[in-house]
Short mmCIF file of C-alpha atoms in Angstrom, two decimals:
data_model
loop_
_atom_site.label_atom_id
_atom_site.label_comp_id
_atom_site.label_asym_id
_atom_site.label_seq_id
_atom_site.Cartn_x
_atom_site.Cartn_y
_atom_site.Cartn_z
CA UNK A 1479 -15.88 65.02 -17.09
CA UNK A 1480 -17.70 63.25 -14.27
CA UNK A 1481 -20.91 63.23 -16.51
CA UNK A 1482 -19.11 61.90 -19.01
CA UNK A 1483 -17.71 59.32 -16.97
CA UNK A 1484 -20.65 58.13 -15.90
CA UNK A 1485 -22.56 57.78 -19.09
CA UNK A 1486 -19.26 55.42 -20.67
CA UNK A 1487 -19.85 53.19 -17.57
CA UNK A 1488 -23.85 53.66 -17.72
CA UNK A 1489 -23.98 52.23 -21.58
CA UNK A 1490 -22.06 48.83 -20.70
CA UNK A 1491 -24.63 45.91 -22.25
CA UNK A 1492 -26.59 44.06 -19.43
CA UNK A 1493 -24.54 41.29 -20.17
CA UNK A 1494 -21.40 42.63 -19.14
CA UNK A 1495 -22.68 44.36 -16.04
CA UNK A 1496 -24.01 41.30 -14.72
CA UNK A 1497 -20.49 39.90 -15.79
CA UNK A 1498 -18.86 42.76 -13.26
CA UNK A 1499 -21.15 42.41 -10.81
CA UNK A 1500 -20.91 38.84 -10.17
CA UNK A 1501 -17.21 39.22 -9.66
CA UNK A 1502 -17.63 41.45 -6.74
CA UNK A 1503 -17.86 40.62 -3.15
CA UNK A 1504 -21.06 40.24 -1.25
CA UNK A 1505 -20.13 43.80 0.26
CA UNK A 1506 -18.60 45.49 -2.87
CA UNK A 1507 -21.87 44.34 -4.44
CA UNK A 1508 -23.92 46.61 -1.76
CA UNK A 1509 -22.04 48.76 -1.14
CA UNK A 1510 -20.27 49.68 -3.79
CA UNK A 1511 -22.20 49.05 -7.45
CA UNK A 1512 -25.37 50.17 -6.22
CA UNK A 1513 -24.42 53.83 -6.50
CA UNK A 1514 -22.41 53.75 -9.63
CA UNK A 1515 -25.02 54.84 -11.67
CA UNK A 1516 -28.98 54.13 -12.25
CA UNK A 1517 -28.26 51.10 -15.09
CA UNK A 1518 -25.84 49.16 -12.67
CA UNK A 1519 -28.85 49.49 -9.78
CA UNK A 1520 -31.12 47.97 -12.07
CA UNK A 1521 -29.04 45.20 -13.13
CA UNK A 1522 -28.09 44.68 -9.99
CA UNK A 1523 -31.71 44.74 -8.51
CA UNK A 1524 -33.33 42.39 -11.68
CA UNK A 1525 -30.96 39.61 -11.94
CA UNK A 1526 -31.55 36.78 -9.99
CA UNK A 1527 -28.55 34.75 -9.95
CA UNK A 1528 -27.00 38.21 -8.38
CA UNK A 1529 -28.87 37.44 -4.92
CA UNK A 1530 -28.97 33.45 -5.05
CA UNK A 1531 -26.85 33.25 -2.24
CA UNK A 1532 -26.17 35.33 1.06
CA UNK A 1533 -23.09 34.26 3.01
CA UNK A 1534 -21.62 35.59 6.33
CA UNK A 1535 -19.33 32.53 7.12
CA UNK A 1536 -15.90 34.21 5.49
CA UNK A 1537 -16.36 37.43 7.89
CA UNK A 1538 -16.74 34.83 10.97
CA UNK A 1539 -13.53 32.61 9.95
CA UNK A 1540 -10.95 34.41 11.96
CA UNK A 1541 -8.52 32.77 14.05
CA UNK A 1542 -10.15 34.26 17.49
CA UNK A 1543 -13.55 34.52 17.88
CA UNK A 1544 -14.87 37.98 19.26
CA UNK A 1545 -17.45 38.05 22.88
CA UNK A 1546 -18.79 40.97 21.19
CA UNK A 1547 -20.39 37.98 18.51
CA UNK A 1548 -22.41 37.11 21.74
CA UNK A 1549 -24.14 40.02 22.51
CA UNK A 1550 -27.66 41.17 21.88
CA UNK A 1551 -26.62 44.30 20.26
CA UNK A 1552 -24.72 42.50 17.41
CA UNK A 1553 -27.49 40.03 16.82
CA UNK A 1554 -29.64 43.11 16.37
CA UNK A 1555 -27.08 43.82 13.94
CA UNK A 1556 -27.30 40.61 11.97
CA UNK A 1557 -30.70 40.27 12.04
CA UNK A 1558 -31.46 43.96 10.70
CA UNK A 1559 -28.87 43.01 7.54
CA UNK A 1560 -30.84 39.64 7.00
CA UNK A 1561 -34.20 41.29 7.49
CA UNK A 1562 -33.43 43.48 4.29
CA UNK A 1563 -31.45 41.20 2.01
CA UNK A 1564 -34.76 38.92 2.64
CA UNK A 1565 -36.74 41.69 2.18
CA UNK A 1566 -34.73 42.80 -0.79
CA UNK A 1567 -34.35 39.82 -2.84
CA UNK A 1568 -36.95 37.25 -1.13
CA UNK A 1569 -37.95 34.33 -4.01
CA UNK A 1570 -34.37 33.98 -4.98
CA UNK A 1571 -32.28 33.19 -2.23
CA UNK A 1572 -31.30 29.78 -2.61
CA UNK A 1573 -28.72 29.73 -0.08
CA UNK A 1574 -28.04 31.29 3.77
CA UNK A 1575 -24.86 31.21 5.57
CA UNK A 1576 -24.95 33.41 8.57
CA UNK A 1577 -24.19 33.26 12.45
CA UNK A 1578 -25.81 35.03 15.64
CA UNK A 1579 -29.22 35.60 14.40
CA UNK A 1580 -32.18 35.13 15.86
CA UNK A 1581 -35.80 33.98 15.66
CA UNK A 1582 -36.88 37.33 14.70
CA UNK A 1583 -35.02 37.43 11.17
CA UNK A 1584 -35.49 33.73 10.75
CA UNK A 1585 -39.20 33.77 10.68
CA UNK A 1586 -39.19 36.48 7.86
CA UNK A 1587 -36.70 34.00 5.94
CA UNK A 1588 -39.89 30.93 6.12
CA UNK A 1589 -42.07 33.64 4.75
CA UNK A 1590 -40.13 34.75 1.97
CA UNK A 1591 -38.13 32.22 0.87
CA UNK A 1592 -39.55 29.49 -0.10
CA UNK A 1593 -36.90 28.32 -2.78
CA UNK A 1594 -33.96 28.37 -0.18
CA UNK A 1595 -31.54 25.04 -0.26
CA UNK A 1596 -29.15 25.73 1.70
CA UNK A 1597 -29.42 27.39 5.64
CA UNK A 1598 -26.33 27.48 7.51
CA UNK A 1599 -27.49 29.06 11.43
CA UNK A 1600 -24.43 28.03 13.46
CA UNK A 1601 -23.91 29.89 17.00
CA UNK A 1602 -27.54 31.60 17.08
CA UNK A 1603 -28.05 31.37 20.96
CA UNK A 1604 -31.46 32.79 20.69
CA UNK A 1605 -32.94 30.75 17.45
CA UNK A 1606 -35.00 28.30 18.79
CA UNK A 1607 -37.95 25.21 17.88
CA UNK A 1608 -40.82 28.45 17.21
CA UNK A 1609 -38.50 29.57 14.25
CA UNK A 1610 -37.63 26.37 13.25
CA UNK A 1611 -40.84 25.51 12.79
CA UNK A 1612 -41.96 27.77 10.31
CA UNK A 1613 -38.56 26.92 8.43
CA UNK A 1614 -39.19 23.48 8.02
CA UNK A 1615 -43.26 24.87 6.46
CA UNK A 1616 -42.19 27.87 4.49
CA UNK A 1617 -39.00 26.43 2.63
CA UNK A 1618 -39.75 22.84 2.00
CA UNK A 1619 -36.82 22.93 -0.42
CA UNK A 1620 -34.04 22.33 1.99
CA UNK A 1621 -30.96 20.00 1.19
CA UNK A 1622 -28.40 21.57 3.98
CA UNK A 1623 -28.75 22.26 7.23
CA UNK A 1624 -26.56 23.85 9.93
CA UNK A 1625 -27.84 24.42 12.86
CA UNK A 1626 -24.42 24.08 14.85
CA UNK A 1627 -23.88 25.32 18.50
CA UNK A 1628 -27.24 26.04 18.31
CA UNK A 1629 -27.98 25.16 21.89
CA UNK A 1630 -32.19 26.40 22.10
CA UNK A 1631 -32.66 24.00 18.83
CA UNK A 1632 -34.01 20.20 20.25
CA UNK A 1633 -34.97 17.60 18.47
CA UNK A 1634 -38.40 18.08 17.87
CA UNK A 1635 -37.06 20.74 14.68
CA UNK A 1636 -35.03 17.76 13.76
CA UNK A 1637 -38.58 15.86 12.88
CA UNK A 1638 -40.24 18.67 11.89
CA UNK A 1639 -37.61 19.27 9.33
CA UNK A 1640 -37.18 15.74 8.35
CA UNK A 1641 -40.66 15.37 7.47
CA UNK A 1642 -41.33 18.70 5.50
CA UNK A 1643 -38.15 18.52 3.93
CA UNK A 1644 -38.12 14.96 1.87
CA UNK A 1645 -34.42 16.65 0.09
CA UNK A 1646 -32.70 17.30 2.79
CA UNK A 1647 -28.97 15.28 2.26
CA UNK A 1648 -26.45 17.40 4.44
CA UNK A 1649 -27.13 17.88 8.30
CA UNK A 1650 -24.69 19.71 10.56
CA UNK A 1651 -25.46 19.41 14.49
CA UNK A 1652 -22.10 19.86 16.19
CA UNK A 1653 -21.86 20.86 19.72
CA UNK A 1654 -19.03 23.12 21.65
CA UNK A 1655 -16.29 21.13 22.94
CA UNK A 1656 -17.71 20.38 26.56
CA UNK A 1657 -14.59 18.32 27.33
CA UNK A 1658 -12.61 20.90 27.66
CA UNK A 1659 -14.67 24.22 27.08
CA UNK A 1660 -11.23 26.61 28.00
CA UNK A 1661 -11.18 27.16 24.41
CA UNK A 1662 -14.64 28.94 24.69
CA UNK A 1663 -14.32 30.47 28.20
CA UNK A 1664 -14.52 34.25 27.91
CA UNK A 1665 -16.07 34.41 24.50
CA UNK A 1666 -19.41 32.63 25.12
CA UNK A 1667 -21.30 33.06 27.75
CA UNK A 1668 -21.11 30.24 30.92
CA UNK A 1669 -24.40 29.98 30.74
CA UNK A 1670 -24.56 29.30 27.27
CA UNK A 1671 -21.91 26.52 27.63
CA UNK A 1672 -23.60 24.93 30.19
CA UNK A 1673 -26.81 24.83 28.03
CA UNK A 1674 -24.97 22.04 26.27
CA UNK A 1675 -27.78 19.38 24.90
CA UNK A 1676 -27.30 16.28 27.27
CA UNK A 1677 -29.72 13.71 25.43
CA UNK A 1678 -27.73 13.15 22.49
CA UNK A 1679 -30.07 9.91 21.27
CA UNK A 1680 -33.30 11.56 21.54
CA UNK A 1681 -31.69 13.73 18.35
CA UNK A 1682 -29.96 10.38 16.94
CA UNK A 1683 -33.34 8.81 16.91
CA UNK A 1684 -35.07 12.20 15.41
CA UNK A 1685 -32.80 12.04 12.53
CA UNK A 1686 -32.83 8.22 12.07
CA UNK A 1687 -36.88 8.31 11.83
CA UNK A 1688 -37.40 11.65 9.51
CA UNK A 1689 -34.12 11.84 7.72
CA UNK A 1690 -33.88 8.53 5.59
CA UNK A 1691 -31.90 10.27 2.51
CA UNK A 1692 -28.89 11.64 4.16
CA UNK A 1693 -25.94 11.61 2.68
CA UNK A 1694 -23.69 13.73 5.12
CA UNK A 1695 -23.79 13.92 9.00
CA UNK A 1696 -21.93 16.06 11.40
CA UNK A 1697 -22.75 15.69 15.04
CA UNK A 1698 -19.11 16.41 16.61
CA UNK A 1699 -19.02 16.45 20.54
CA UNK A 1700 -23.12 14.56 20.94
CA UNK A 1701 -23.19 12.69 23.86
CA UNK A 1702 -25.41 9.79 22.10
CA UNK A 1703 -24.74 6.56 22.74
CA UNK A 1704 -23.92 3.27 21.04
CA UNK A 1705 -28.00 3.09 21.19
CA UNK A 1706 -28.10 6.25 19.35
CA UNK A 1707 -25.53 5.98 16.80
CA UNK A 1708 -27.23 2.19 15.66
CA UNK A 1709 -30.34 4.24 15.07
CA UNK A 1710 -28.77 6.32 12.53
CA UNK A 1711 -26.89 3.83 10.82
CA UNK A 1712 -30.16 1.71 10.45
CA UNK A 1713 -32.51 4.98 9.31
CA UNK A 1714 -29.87 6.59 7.07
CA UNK A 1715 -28.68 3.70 5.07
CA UNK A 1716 -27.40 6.12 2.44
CA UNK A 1717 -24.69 7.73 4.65
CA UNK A 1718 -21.67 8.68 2.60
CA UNK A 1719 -20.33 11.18 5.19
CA UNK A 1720 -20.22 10.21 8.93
CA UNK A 1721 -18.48 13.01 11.44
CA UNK A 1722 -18.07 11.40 15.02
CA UNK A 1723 -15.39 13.73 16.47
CA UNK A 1724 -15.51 14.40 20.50
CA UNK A 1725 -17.99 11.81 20.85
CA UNK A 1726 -16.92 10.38 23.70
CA UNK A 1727 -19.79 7.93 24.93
CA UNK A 1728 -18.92 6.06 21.72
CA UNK A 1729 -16.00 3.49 20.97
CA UNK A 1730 -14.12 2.15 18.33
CA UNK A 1731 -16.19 -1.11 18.82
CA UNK A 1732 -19.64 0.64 18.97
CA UNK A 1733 -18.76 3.01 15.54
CA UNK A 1734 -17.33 -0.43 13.80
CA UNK A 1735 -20.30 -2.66 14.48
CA UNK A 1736 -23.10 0.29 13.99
CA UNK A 1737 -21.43 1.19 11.05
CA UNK A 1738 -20.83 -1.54 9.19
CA UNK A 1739 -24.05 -1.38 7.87
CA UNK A 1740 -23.67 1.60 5.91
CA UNK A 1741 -22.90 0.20 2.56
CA UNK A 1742 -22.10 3.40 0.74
CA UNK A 1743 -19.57 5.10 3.31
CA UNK A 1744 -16.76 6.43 1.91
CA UNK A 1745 -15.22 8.77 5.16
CA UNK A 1746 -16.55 8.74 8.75
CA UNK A 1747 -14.15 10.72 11.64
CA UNK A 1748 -13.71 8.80 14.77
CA UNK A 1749 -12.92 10.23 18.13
CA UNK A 1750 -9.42 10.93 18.73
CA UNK A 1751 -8.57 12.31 22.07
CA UNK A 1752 -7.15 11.42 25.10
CA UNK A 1753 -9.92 12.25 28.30
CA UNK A 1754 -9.19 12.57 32.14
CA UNK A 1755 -10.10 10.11 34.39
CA UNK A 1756 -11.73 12.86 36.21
CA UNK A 1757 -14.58 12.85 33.12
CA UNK A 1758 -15.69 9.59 33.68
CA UNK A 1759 -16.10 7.11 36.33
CA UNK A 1760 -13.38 4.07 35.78
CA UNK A 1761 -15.98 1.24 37.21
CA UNK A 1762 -18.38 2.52 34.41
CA UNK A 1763 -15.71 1.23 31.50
CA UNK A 1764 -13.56 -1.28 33.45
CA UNK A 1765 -10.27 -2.05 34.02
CA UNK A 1766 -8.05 1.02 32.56
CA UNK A 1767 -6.11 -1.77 30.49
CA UNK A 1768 -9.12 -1.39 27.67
CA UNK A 1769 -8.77 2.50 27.73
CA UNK A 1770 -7.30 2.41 24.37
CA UNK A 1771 -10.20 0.47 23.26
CA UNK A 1772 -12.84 3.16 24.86
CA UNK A 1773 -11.25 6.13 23.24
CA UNK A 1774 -9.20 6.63 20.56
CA UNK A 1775 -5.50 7.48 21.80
CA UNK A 1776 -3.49 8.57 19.00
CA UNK A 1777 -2.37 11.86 19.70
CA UNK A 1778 -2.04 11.23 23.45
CA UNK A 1779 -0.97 8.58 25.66
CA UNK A 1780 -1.10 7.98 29.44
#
């Protein structure tokens, strides 16, 4: 009976193998079809829209995030499973969407993928500008990047990748919430947090000069400046998507006048969030009668 079995499900056509197996989850798909029998390991292992796209995110986006995502043994972890989906599918990964990996895995991604689109790296404590360099040679096809919380990552792969990668549209670059980091305390590491980039318009300008075709920008929590944020809105006249959230060195009149410029924005996110005196220095802003006016008090009031 079991050899029966498995000849009825080894003479499905191609066509509606591929069919089943595109309906299956990124682990059913590994784990599951590739011992069914020896057709479904073929189709599986010769169709190319099959291994298009590799994507972590949905096993990361639980409520609480786990320390045990911070050590070096998991990233060994992660970087062993991207080392042989690269190695197993290579040429047709379009897209990556993965977290805590390192430079190690990364580097055998710019050699073997040169058709990838789409590279989503956020929370990778240990990738830094030696990977990202060989990214922005080896896949010159890139139209999304992520490199969020991705604190070894300065602005020098923000140029390199702006001027290998004439498509890329979509550029994530959001820090940790450094105003009030007790949401991260005991899951990343202090050091980590206090790794925070500080020069948040040496990456505005980066962006502004080698990224003219953006369309969407996330840069929640930067600590750029009104400086900053004009240099973007003057390089990246094409701007459809602006995210500003947490950052708190801009106001509402720096984000109105630098953005006004921006002729096809459709949704930009201001900050909204009430900060402690204690954060900054009252002398530096004024009289506390134009607090409103520095930060955007909606959802709390003094």
């Amino acid at each position: 009976m079991e050899v029966e079995s498995e000849a009825e499900w080894g003479e499905l056509t191609r066509e509606c193998l591929i069919n089943i197996l595109s309906r299956l989850s990124f682990e059913d798909q590994w784990r599951g079809s590739l011992l069914v029998c020896k057709s479904w390991f073929n189709a599986f292992k010769e169709e190319p829209s099959l291994h298009s796209v590799f994507n972590l995110d949905p096993y990361f986006d639980k409520p609480l995030e786990s320390p045990r995502w911070w050590t070096l043994q998991f990233e060994s972890q992660i970087d062993s499973m991207l080392r042989s989906i690269v190695q197993w599918t290579h040429i047709f990964l379009t897209q990556i969407r993965i977290r805590h990996c390192s430079d190690r895995s990364l580097a055998l991604v710019a050699q073997r993928c040169p058709n990838l689109e789409v590279l989503s790296i956020r929370s990778c404590p240990r990738v830094t500008d030696d990977s990202m360099s060989k990214i922005a040679t080896g896949c010159p096809n890139l139209r999304e990047l992520d490199i969020s919380y991705c604190y070894e990552i300065t602005h020098e792969s923000l140029v390199l990748i702006g001027r290998n990668c004439s498509n890329i549209k979509v550029l994530k670059r959001n820090l940790m919430n450094w105003l009030d980091p007790s949401q991260h305390v005991g899951i990343v590491p202090d050091d980590y947090l206090n790794a925070c980039p500080q020069d948040g318009d040496s990456e505005a300008v980066a962006i502004a000069n080698s990224m003219p075709h953006l369309e969407g920008l996330e840069i929640r929590f930067s600590k750029l400046t009104a400086k900053g944020l004009n240099s973007i809105c003057q390089g990246c006249p094409n701007l459809e998507f602006l995210d500003l959230s947490g950052c708190a060195n801009l106001t509402s009149r720096d984000i109105a006048k630098a953005s006004s410029s921006l002729s096809h924005l459709k949704d930009i996110k201001k900050p909204n969030f009430y900060i402690p005196r204690s954060v900054f220095h009252t002398e530096r802003y004024g009289h506390w009668s134009l607090y409103d006016e520095r930060f955007q008090t909606d959802v709390f009031r003094i």
